[in-house]
Coordinates of C-alpha atoms in Angstrom, one line a residue:
M674 CA 124.9 30.7 188.4
P675 CA 128.5 31.9 188.3
V676 CA 130.8 30.9 185.5
S677 CA 134.3 30.2 186.7
R678 CA 136.9 31.6 184.2
V679 CA 140.2 31.2 186.1
G680 CA 143.4 31.9 184.2
D681 CA 145.1 28.8 182.9
G682 CA 148.7 30.0 183.1
G683 CA 149.1 29.7 179.3
P684 CA 151.9 31.3 177.1
A685 CA 151.3 34.8 178.2
A686 CA 152.0 33.8 181.8
A687 CA 155.4 32.6 180.8
V688 CA 156.7 36.1 180.3
P689 CA 159.0 37.1 183.2
F690 CA 157.3 39.6 185.5
Q691 CA 160.3 41.8 185.7
D692 CA 160.3 42.2 181.9
L693 CA 156.7 43.5 182.1
I694 CA 157.7 45.9 184.9
K695 CA 160.6 47.3 182.8
K696 CA 158.3 47.7 179.8
K697 CA 155.8 49.9 181.7
R698 CA 158.6 51.6 183.6
D699 CA 160.0 52.7 180.3
G700 CA 156.7 54.1 179.2
E701 CA 155.7 51.4 176.7
K702 CA 152.2 50.2 176.2
L703 CA 151.3 46.8 177.7
T704 CA 149.6 44.6 175.2
D705 CA 146.5 42.6 175.9
A706 CA 148.7 39.5 176.4
D707 CA 151.0 41.4 178.7
M708 CA 148.1 42.5 180.9
K709 CA 146.7 38.9 180.9
A710 CA 150.1 37.8 182.2
V711 CA 150.2 40.5 184.9
V712 CA 146.8 39.6 186.3
E713 CA 147.3 35.9 186.1
K714 CA 150.7 36.1 187.9
V715 CA 149.1 38.2 190.7
V716 CA 146.2 35.9 191.2
N717 CA 148.2 32.7 191.0
K718 CA 150.8 34.0 193.5
Q719 CA 153.6 33.9 190.8
A720 CA 154.7 37.5 191.5
E721 CA 156.5 38.8 194.6
D722 CA 155.0 41.6 196.7
A723 CA 157.9 43.9 195.6
Q724 CA 157.2 43.1 192.0
I725 CA 153.5 43.8 192.2
G726 CA 154.3 47.1 194.0
A727 CA 156.8 48.0 191.4
M728 CA 154.3 47.3 188.6
L729 CA 151.6 49.4 190.3
M730 CA 154.1 52.3 190.7
A731 CA 155.1 52.1 187.0
M732 CA 151.4 52.1 186.1
F733 CA 150.8 55.1 188.4
L734 CA 153.8 57.1 187.0
K735 CA 153.5 56.2 183.3
G736 CA 149.8 55.8 183.1
L737 CA 147.5 53.4 181.3
D738 CA 145.5 54.3 178.2
A739 CA 141.9 53.3 177.7
E740 CA 142.8 50.0 176.0
E741 CA 145.3 49.0 178.7
T742 CA 142.8 49.9 181.4
A743 CA 140.1 47.8 179.6
S744 CA 142.5 44.9 179.3
L745 CA 143.4 45.1 183.0
T746 CA 139.8 45.2 183.9
R747 CA 138.8 42.4 181.6
Y748 CA 141.3 40.0 183.1
M749 CA 140.5 41.1 186.6
V750 CA 137.0 39.8 185.8
D751 CA 138.1 36.7 183.9
T752 CA 140.5 35.4 186.5
G753 CA 137.5 34.9 188.9
D754 CA 133.9 34.0 189.0
K755 CA 131.4 36.0 187.0
M756 CA 127.7 36.0 187.9
D757 CA 125.5 35.2 184.8
W758 CA 122.0 35.8 186.0
C759 CA 120.6 35.7 182.5
A760 CA 121.6 32.2 181.7
A761 CA 118.5 30.8 183.5
S762 CA 116.5 34.0 183.2
P763 CA 117.2 35.6 179.8
E764 CA 114.3 38.0 180.3
W765 CA 116.4 39.8 182.9
T766 CA 118.9 41.0 180.3
E767 CA 117.5 44.5 180.1
L768 CA 116.5 44.6 183.8
L769 CA 119.9 44.1 185.6
V770 CA 121.0 47.5 186.9
D771 CA 123.3 48.9 189.6
K772 CA 124.8 52.0 191.1
H773 CA 128.2 52.7 192.6
S774 CA 129.3 55.7 194.6
T775 CA 132.8 57.0 195.4
G776 CA 131.5 57.7 198.9
G777 CA 130.7 60.7 201.1
V778 CA 129.5 61.9 204.4
G779 CA 126.1 60.5 205.3
D780 CA 126.0 58.6 201.9
K781 CA 123.2 56.1 202.5
V782 CA 121.7 56.3 199.0
S783 CA 122.1 52.6 198.2
L784 CA 119.7 51.6 201.0
P785 CA 116.6 53.2 199.6
L786 CA 117.7 53.1 195.9
A787 CA 118.1 49.3 195.5
P788 CA 114.5 48.5 196.7
A789 CA 113.1 51.6 194.8
L790 CA 114.6 50.2 191.6
A791 CA 113.2 46.7 192.4
A792 CA 109.8 48.3 193.0
C793 CA 110.1 49.8 189.5
G794 CA 110.5 46.3 188.1
F795 CA 114.3 46.1 187.8
K796 CA 116.8 43.5 189.2
V797 CA 119.6 45.0 191.3
P798 CA 122.5 42.6 192.1
M799 CA 124.3 45.1 194.4
M800 CA 127.6 43.9 195.7
S801 CA 128.9 46.5 198.1
G802 CA 131.7 47.1 200.5
R803 CA 132.7 48.1 204.0
G804 CA 133.9 51.6 205.0
L805 CA 137.4 52.6 205.7
D806 CA 137.9 56.1 207.2
F807 CA 135.2 58.2 208.7
T808 CA 132.0 56.1 208.6
G809 CA 131.0 52.5 207.8
G810 CA 130.1 51.4 204.3
T811 CA 126.8 50.1 203.0
L812 CA 127.4 46.6 204.5
D813 CA 128.3 48.0 207.9
K814 CA 125.1 50.1 207.9
L815 CA 123.0 47.1 207.0
E816 CA 124.6 44.9 209.7
S817 CA 123.2 47.3 212.3
I818 CA 119.8 45.6 211.5
R819 CA 119.5 42.6 213.8
G820 CA 120.0 39.4 211.8
F821 CA 121.0 40.9 208.5
T822 CA 123.6 38.7 206.7
V823 CA 125.8 40.3 204.0
Q824 CA 127.4 37.0 202.8
Q825 CA 124.9 35.0 200.8
P826 CA 125.2 31.9 198.7
V827 CA 124.6 32.4 195.0
E828 CA 121.3 30.6 195.0
A829 CA 120.0 32.9 197.8
M830 CA 121.1 35.8 195.7
R831 CA 119.1 34.5 192.7
R832 CA 116.0 34.0 194.9
A833 CA 116.3 37.6 196.1
L834 CA 116.5 38.8 192.5
E835 CA 113.4 36.8 191.7
D836 CA 111.6 38.4 194.7
P837 CA 111.8 41.2 195.7
G838 CA 114.2 42.0 192.9
C839 CA 117.3 43.2 194.8
F840 CA 120.0 42.2 197.2
I841 CA 122.9 44.0 198.9
V842 CA 125.7 41.7 199.7
G843 CA 129.4 41.5 200.2
P844 CA 131.5 40.2 197.3
T845 CA 132.5 36.6 197.2
A846 CA 136.1 35.6 197.6
K847 CA 136.3 34.5 194.0
L848 CA 134.7 37.6 192.5
A849 CA 137.4 39.6 190.8
P850 CA 140.1 38.3 193.1
A851 CA 142.8 40.3 191.4
D852 CA 141.2 43.5 192.7
G853 CA 141.7 42.5 196.3
E854 CA 145.3 41.4 195.6
L855 CA 146.1 44.7 193.9
Y856 CA 144.2 46.9 196.3
K857 CA 146.1 45.8 199.4
R858 CA 149.4 46.7 197.6
R859 CA 148.0 50.0 196.3
D860 CA 147.1 50.9 199.8
V861 CA 150.7 50.6 201.0
T862 CA 152.5 51.9 198.0
G863 CA 150.7 55.2 197.5
T864 CA 149.0 54.2 194.3
V865 CA 145.4 54.4 195.4
D866 CA 144.7 57.8 193.9
N867 CA 145.1 56.8 190.2
I868 CA 142.2 57.0 187.7
P869 CA 143.0 53.9 185.6
L870 CA 143.5 51.8 188.7
I871 CA 140.3 53.2 190.4
T872 CA 138.5 52.5 187.1
S873 CA 139.6 48.9 186.9
S874 CA 138.8 48.2 190.5
I875 CA 135.2 49.6 190.3
V876 CA 134.3 48.3 186.8
S877 CA 135.8 44.7 187.3
K878 CA 133.5 44.2 190.3
K879 CA 130.4 45.5 188.6
V880 CA 131.0 43.4 185.5
A881 CA 131.6 40.4 187.6
E882 CA 128.5 40.8 189.6
G883 CA 126.4 40.6 186.4
T884 CA 124.9 44.0 186.1
R885 CA 124.0 45.2 182.6
A886 CA 123.7 48.9 183.2
L887 CA 125.4 51.1 185.7
V888 CA 125.1 54.6 187.1
M889 CA 128.1 56.1 188.9
D890 CA 127.6 58.7 191.7
I891 CA 130.9 60.5 191.7
K892 CA 131.2 62.9 194.7
V893 CA 132.9 66.3 194.2
G894 CA 133.8 68.8 196.9
R895 CA 135.6 69.4 200.2
A896 CA 134.4 66.1 201.8
A897 CA 135.0 64.0 198.7
L898 CA 137.9 62.2 197.1
F899 CA 137.7 64.5 194.1
K900 CA 137.8 68.2 195.0
T901 CA 137.1 69.5 191.5
V902 CA 134.7 68.9 188.7
E903 CA 137.6 68.4 186.4
S904 CA 139.2 65.6 188.3
A905 CA 135.9 63.9 188.9
S906 CA 135.0 64.2 185.2
D907 CA 138.3 62.5 184.3
L908 CA 137.3 59.5 186.4
A909 CA 133.8 59.6 185.0
R910 CA 135.0 59.5 181.4
S911 CA 137.4 56.6 182.2
I912 CA 134.8 54.5 183.8
I913 CA 132.2 55.1 181.1
A914 CA 134.7 54.2 178.4
V915 CA 136.0 51.0 180.0
A916 CA 132.6 49.8 181.1
K917 CA 131.3 50.3 177.6
L918 CA 134.2 48.3 176.1
L919 CA 133.2 45.5 178.5
G920 CA 129.5 45.6 177.6
V921 CA 128.0 47.6 180.5
P922 CA 126.5 51.0 179.4
T923 CA 127.2 53.5 182.1
R924 CA 126.4 57.1 183.1
A925 CA 128.1 59.1 185.7
V926 CA 126.4 61.7 187.8
L927 CA 128.7 64.3 189.5
T928 CA 127.2 65.3 192.8
R929 CA 128.1 67.9 195.5
M930 CA 129.8 66.6 198.6
D931 CA 130.4 69.5 200.9
V932 CA 127.4 69.3 203.3
P933 CA 126.4 65.9 204.8
I934 CA 123.7 64.0 202.8
G935 CA 120.5 64.1 204.8
R936 CA 120.6 64.7 208.5
A937 CA 122.2 61.5 209.9
V938 CA 125.9 60.4 209.9
G939 CA 126.6 57.1 211.6
N940 CA 125.5 53.5 210.8
A941 CA 122.2 52.7 212.6
L942 CA 121.3 56.4 212.4
E943 CA 121.6 56.3 208.6
V944 CA 119.5 53.1 208.4
A945 CA 116.8 54.9 210.4
E946 CA 116.9 57.9 208.0
S947 CA 116.8 55.5 205.0
I948 CA 113.7 53.9 206.3
R949 CA 112.1 57.4 206.6
C950 CA 113.1 58.0 203.0
L951 CA 111.5 54.7 202.0
R952 CA 108.3 55.9 203.8
G953 CA 108.4 59.1 201.7
Q954 CA 109.3 61.1 204.7
G955 CA 113.1 61.5 204.3
P956 CA 115.2 64.6 203.9
Q957 CA 114.6 66.3 200.5
D958 CA 118.2 66.1 199.3
L959 CA 118.4 62.4 200.0
E960 CA 115.1 61.7 198.2
D961 CA 116.1 63.9 195.3
L962 CA 119.5 62.1 195.0
V963 CA 117.8 58.6 195.0
C964 CA 115.4 59.8 192.3
A965 CA 118.1 61.4 190.2
L966 CA 120.3 58.3 190.2
G967 CA 117.4 55.8 189.8
G968 CA 116.0 58.0 187.1
E969 CA 119.2 57.8 185.1
L970 CA 119.0 54.0 185.1
L971 CA 115.3 54.0 184.1
E972 CA 116.0 56.4 181.3
M973 CA 118.9 54.2 180.1
R974 CA 116.5 51.3 179.9
G975 CA 113.6 53.2 178.3
A976 CA 111.3 52.9 181.2
A977 CA 109.5 56.2 180.5
A978 CA 109.3 58.8 177.8
T979 CA 111.3 61.5 179.5
A980 CA 114.0 61.8 182.2
A981 CA 111.5 63.7 184.4
E982 CA 109.0 60.9 184.2
C983 CA 111.8 58.4 185.1
R984 CA 112.7 60.3 188.2
E985 CA 109.0 60.7 189.2
R986 CA 108.5 56.9 188.8
V987 CA 111.3 56.3 191.4
R988 CA 109.8 59.0 193.6
A989 CA 106.3 57.3 193.4
S990 CA 107.8 54.1 194.7
L991 CA 109.0 55.9 197.8
R992 CA 105.7 57.6 198.3
D993 CA 103.3 54.6 197.7
G994 CA 105.1 52.1 199.9
S995 CA 106.2 49.7 197.2
A996 CA 109.9 50.5 197.7
L997 CA 109.5 50.0 201.5
E998 CA 107.9 46.7 200.9
A999 CA 110.7 45.6 198.6
F1000 CA 113.2 46.5 201.3
R1001 CA 111.2 44.5 203.9
R1002 CA 111.3 41.4 201.7
M1003 CA 115.0 41.9 201.0
L1004 CA 115.6 42.0 204.8
V1005 CA 113.8 38.6 205.2
R1006 CA 115.7 37.1 202.2
Q1007 CA 119.0 38.1 204.0
G1008 CA 118.4 36.7 207.4
V1009 CA 116.2 39.2 209.3
S1010 CA 113.2 37.6 211.0
E1011 CA 109.7 38.4 209.6
A1012 CA 108.9 40.1 212.9
D1013 CA 112.0 42.3 212.9
A1014 CA 111.5 43.1 209.3
R1015 CA 108.0 44.3 210.0
R1016 CA 109.3 46.4 212.9
V1017 CA 112.0 48.0 210.8
C1018 CA 109.6 48.9 208.0
G1019 CA 106.6 49.8 210.2
A1020 CA 105.3 53.3 210.8
D1021 CA 106.5 53.6 214.4
D1022 CA 110.1 54.6 215.1
A1023 CA 109.9 52.9 218.5
D1024 CA 109.5 49.6 216.7
L1025 CA 112.5 50.4 214.4
W1026 CA 114.7 51.1 217.4
A1027 CA 113.8 47.8 219.0
V1028 CA 115.8 46.2 216.2
L1029 CA 118.6 48.8 215.6
P1030 CA 121.3 49.4 218.2
R1031 CA 120.8 52.7 220.1
A1032 CA 123.6 54.6 221.8
P1033 CA 123.1 55.0 225.5
H1034 CA 123.7 58.8 225.6
T1035 CA 122.9 61.9 223.5
T1036 CA 124.4 65.3 223.8
P1037 CA 123.3 68.4 222.0
V1038 CA 125.8 70.7 220.2
R1039 CA 124.6 74.3 220.6
A1040 CA 125.5 77.5 218.8
A1041 CA 128.0 79.6 220.7
E1042 CA 126.6 82.8 219.1
A1043 CA 123.8 84.1 216.9
G1044 CA 124.1 84.4 213.2
F1045 CA 123.1 83.0 209.8
V1046 CA 124.4 79.6 208.6
A1047 CA 127.0 80.2 205.8
D1048 CA 128.2 76.6 205.6
I1049 CA 128.0 73.2 207.1
E1050 CA 131.3 71.4 206.7
G1051 CA 130.7 67.7 206.2
L1052 CA 134.3 66.6 206.8
P1053 CA 134.6 67.7 210.5
V1054 CA 131.3 66.0 211.2
A1055 CA 132.6 62.8 209.6
R1056 CA 135.9 63.0 211.5
A1057 CA 134.0 63.4 214.8
C1058 CA 131.9 60.4 214.0
Q1059 CA 135.0 58.4 213.3
R1060 CA 136.4 59.4 216.7
L1061 CA 133.2 58.3 218.3
G1062 CA 133.6 54.8 216.8
A1063 CA 131.4 55.0 213.7
G1064 CA 134.3 54.6 211.3
R1065 CA 137.6 52.7 210.9
A1066 CA 141.1 53.9 211.1
R1067 CA 142.3 50.4 210.2
A1068 CA 140.6 47.7 208.2
D1069 CA 140.3 45.4 211.3
D1070 CA 138.8 48.1 213.6
V1071 CA 135.4 47.1 215.2
L1072 CA 132.7 49.7 214.7
D1073 CA 130.2 50.9 217.2
L1074 CA 127.1 50.8 214.9
S1075 CA 125.0 52.9 217.3
V1076 CA 127.0 56.1 217.4
G1077 CA 127.0 59.2 215.2
V1078 CA 125.6 62.6 214.7
V1079 CA 122.1 63.9 213.6
L1080 CA 121.9 67.4 212.3
D1081 CA 118.9 69.4 213.6
D1082 CA 116.0 69.6 211.1
A1083 CA 116.1 73.4 211.1
L1084 CA 119.9 73.5 210.3
H1085 CA 120.6 74.4 206.7
V1086 CA 122.6 77.0 204.8
G1087 CA 120.9 80.3 205.2
A1088 CA 119.1 79.4 208.4
E1089 CA 119.1 82.0 211.2
V1090 CA 120.2 80.6 214.6
R1091 CA 120.3 82.1 218.1
A1092 CA 123.0 81.6 220.7
G1093 CA 122.2 78.3 222.5
D1094 CA 120.1 76.8 219.6
V1095 CA 120.7 73.1 219.0
L1096 CA 122.8 72.6 215.9
M1097 CA 123.0 68.8 216.1
V1098 CA 122.8 65.9 218.5
V1099 CA 125.7 63.5 219.2
H1100 CA 124.8 59.9 219.9
H1101 CA 127.6 58.4 221.9
R1102 CA 128.6 55.5 224.2
Q1103 CA 131.0 57.1 226.6
D1104 CA 129.6 59.0 229.5
A1105 CA 130.6 62.4 228.0
V1106 CA 131.7 63.6 224.6
P1107 CA 135.3 64.8 224.6
A1108 CA 135.5 68.6 224.5
D1109 CA 137.6 68.6 221.3
I1110 CA 134.9 66.6 219.5
L1111 CA 132.2 69.0 220.6
A1112 CA 134.4 71.9 219.4
M1113 CA 135.0 70.1 216.1
L1114 CA 131.2 69.8 215.6
Q1115 CA 130.4 73.3 216.7
G1116 CA 133.1 74.6 214.3
A1117 CA 131.6 72.6 211.4
V1118 CA 128.7 75.1 211.3
R1119 CA 130.1 78.4 210.0
L1120 CA 128.0 81.4 211.0
Q1121 CA 128.1 85.0 209.7
G1122 CA 126.3 88.2 210.5
E1123 CA 124.2 88.5 207.3
P1124 CA 122.2 85.9 205.3
P1125 CA 124.4 84.3 202.7
V1126 CA 124.1 85.7 199.2
E1127 CA 124.5 82.2 197.6
Q1128 CA 121.5 80.0 198.2
P1129 CA 121.8 76.2 198.7
R1130 CA 122.1 74.3 195.4
G1131 CA 120.9 70.8 194.5
R1132 CA 123.2 67.9 194.8
V1133 CA 123.5 67.1 191.1
I1134 CA 126.2 69.1 189.2
T1135 CA 126.1 67.4 185.8
T1136 CA 125.7 64.0 184.1
L1137 CA 128.1 62.4 181.7
S1138 CA 127.3 59.5 179.4

């Protein structure tokens, strides 16, 4: 059950907020008591919007060290509810694990990973989010499954952790409430792109959800928030340090985000691809990424003698049907009917599409000329999907969960294509795909006259711990 630890407005909260702003503005370190006052005033509505914006900008410009970031994160947790799954089930202490991603094009990894970890005997209390920008988030994707309910009462979450061992839900309103208050000001004050503030946002939610071990998937590349290994490594080290101070051992896996993950980009289309992954029939890069991230968690918890054995244990759950069965039971726990859950997790794609929304039209995108594939740009594919309705430009935009793009199975870096070959298929609702979207998609595949010298590389760049 959650333990409420709402700030009591004690002596620290009596410090005038403007004095705290001046302190950070002048480059001074905020003490633990200072940070407690900042967070409590934000949560208790005792600070004006302008003051909160000014404090965020001072933090952005002057920085926060590891201790300040840890204090900020701790009080973001403590001024809300914290899930304590071990109070009634102490045997779960070493089993509670989770993963978080900084997001990417076609990033559907959570859908097969959570049930795969459950099939390996772990407990996965995954609280996820919605997408803002080019495609939906994990919750949007799951909501394309008829009946799936992302908001669940705590007791339902506990039952799901008991069997099948995982849930994927939206955060409760009282879980790290300071994060929501701060983020909506960060979004309008140009302070989103700041490593200490990103760290506190991610880690506060993961600590509050009750996980005891975390793996971060930090995307790097042209279609990622972080364009360089150096900047991604800075975030990784910050998250690892702060999470450790708050009692959550963490590893960070830096992964390439230039080419879309798998074949599908778009909400229901990505669910369908996730199901194929859970059948052991998914794209190799998606399966390998699931196994790499899951393997890190298994290794952290001593589930096998070597890292390779940990990865192969996750892979076995995808191949033997146990992860798929865990996903089916999770669907039922979260509101999907038994019949629909069987259709989604069956062997026949026709049954799957009886439950998922399907776009009324498809249009192939063809190569304008012959050549060898030198690159597949993920970002133009993502922008095209957003234009089709798969992603949001504003937080209140309504998504079309059926639309998106599926890359042809033969399309990969190094592949030879002829003029007129199908590169990808657009799934759309309007009668015709606008010409500029088709051009954007066609231009996402860069061709050249000779086979590329550099061969495709795996997704994983490095792991930090």
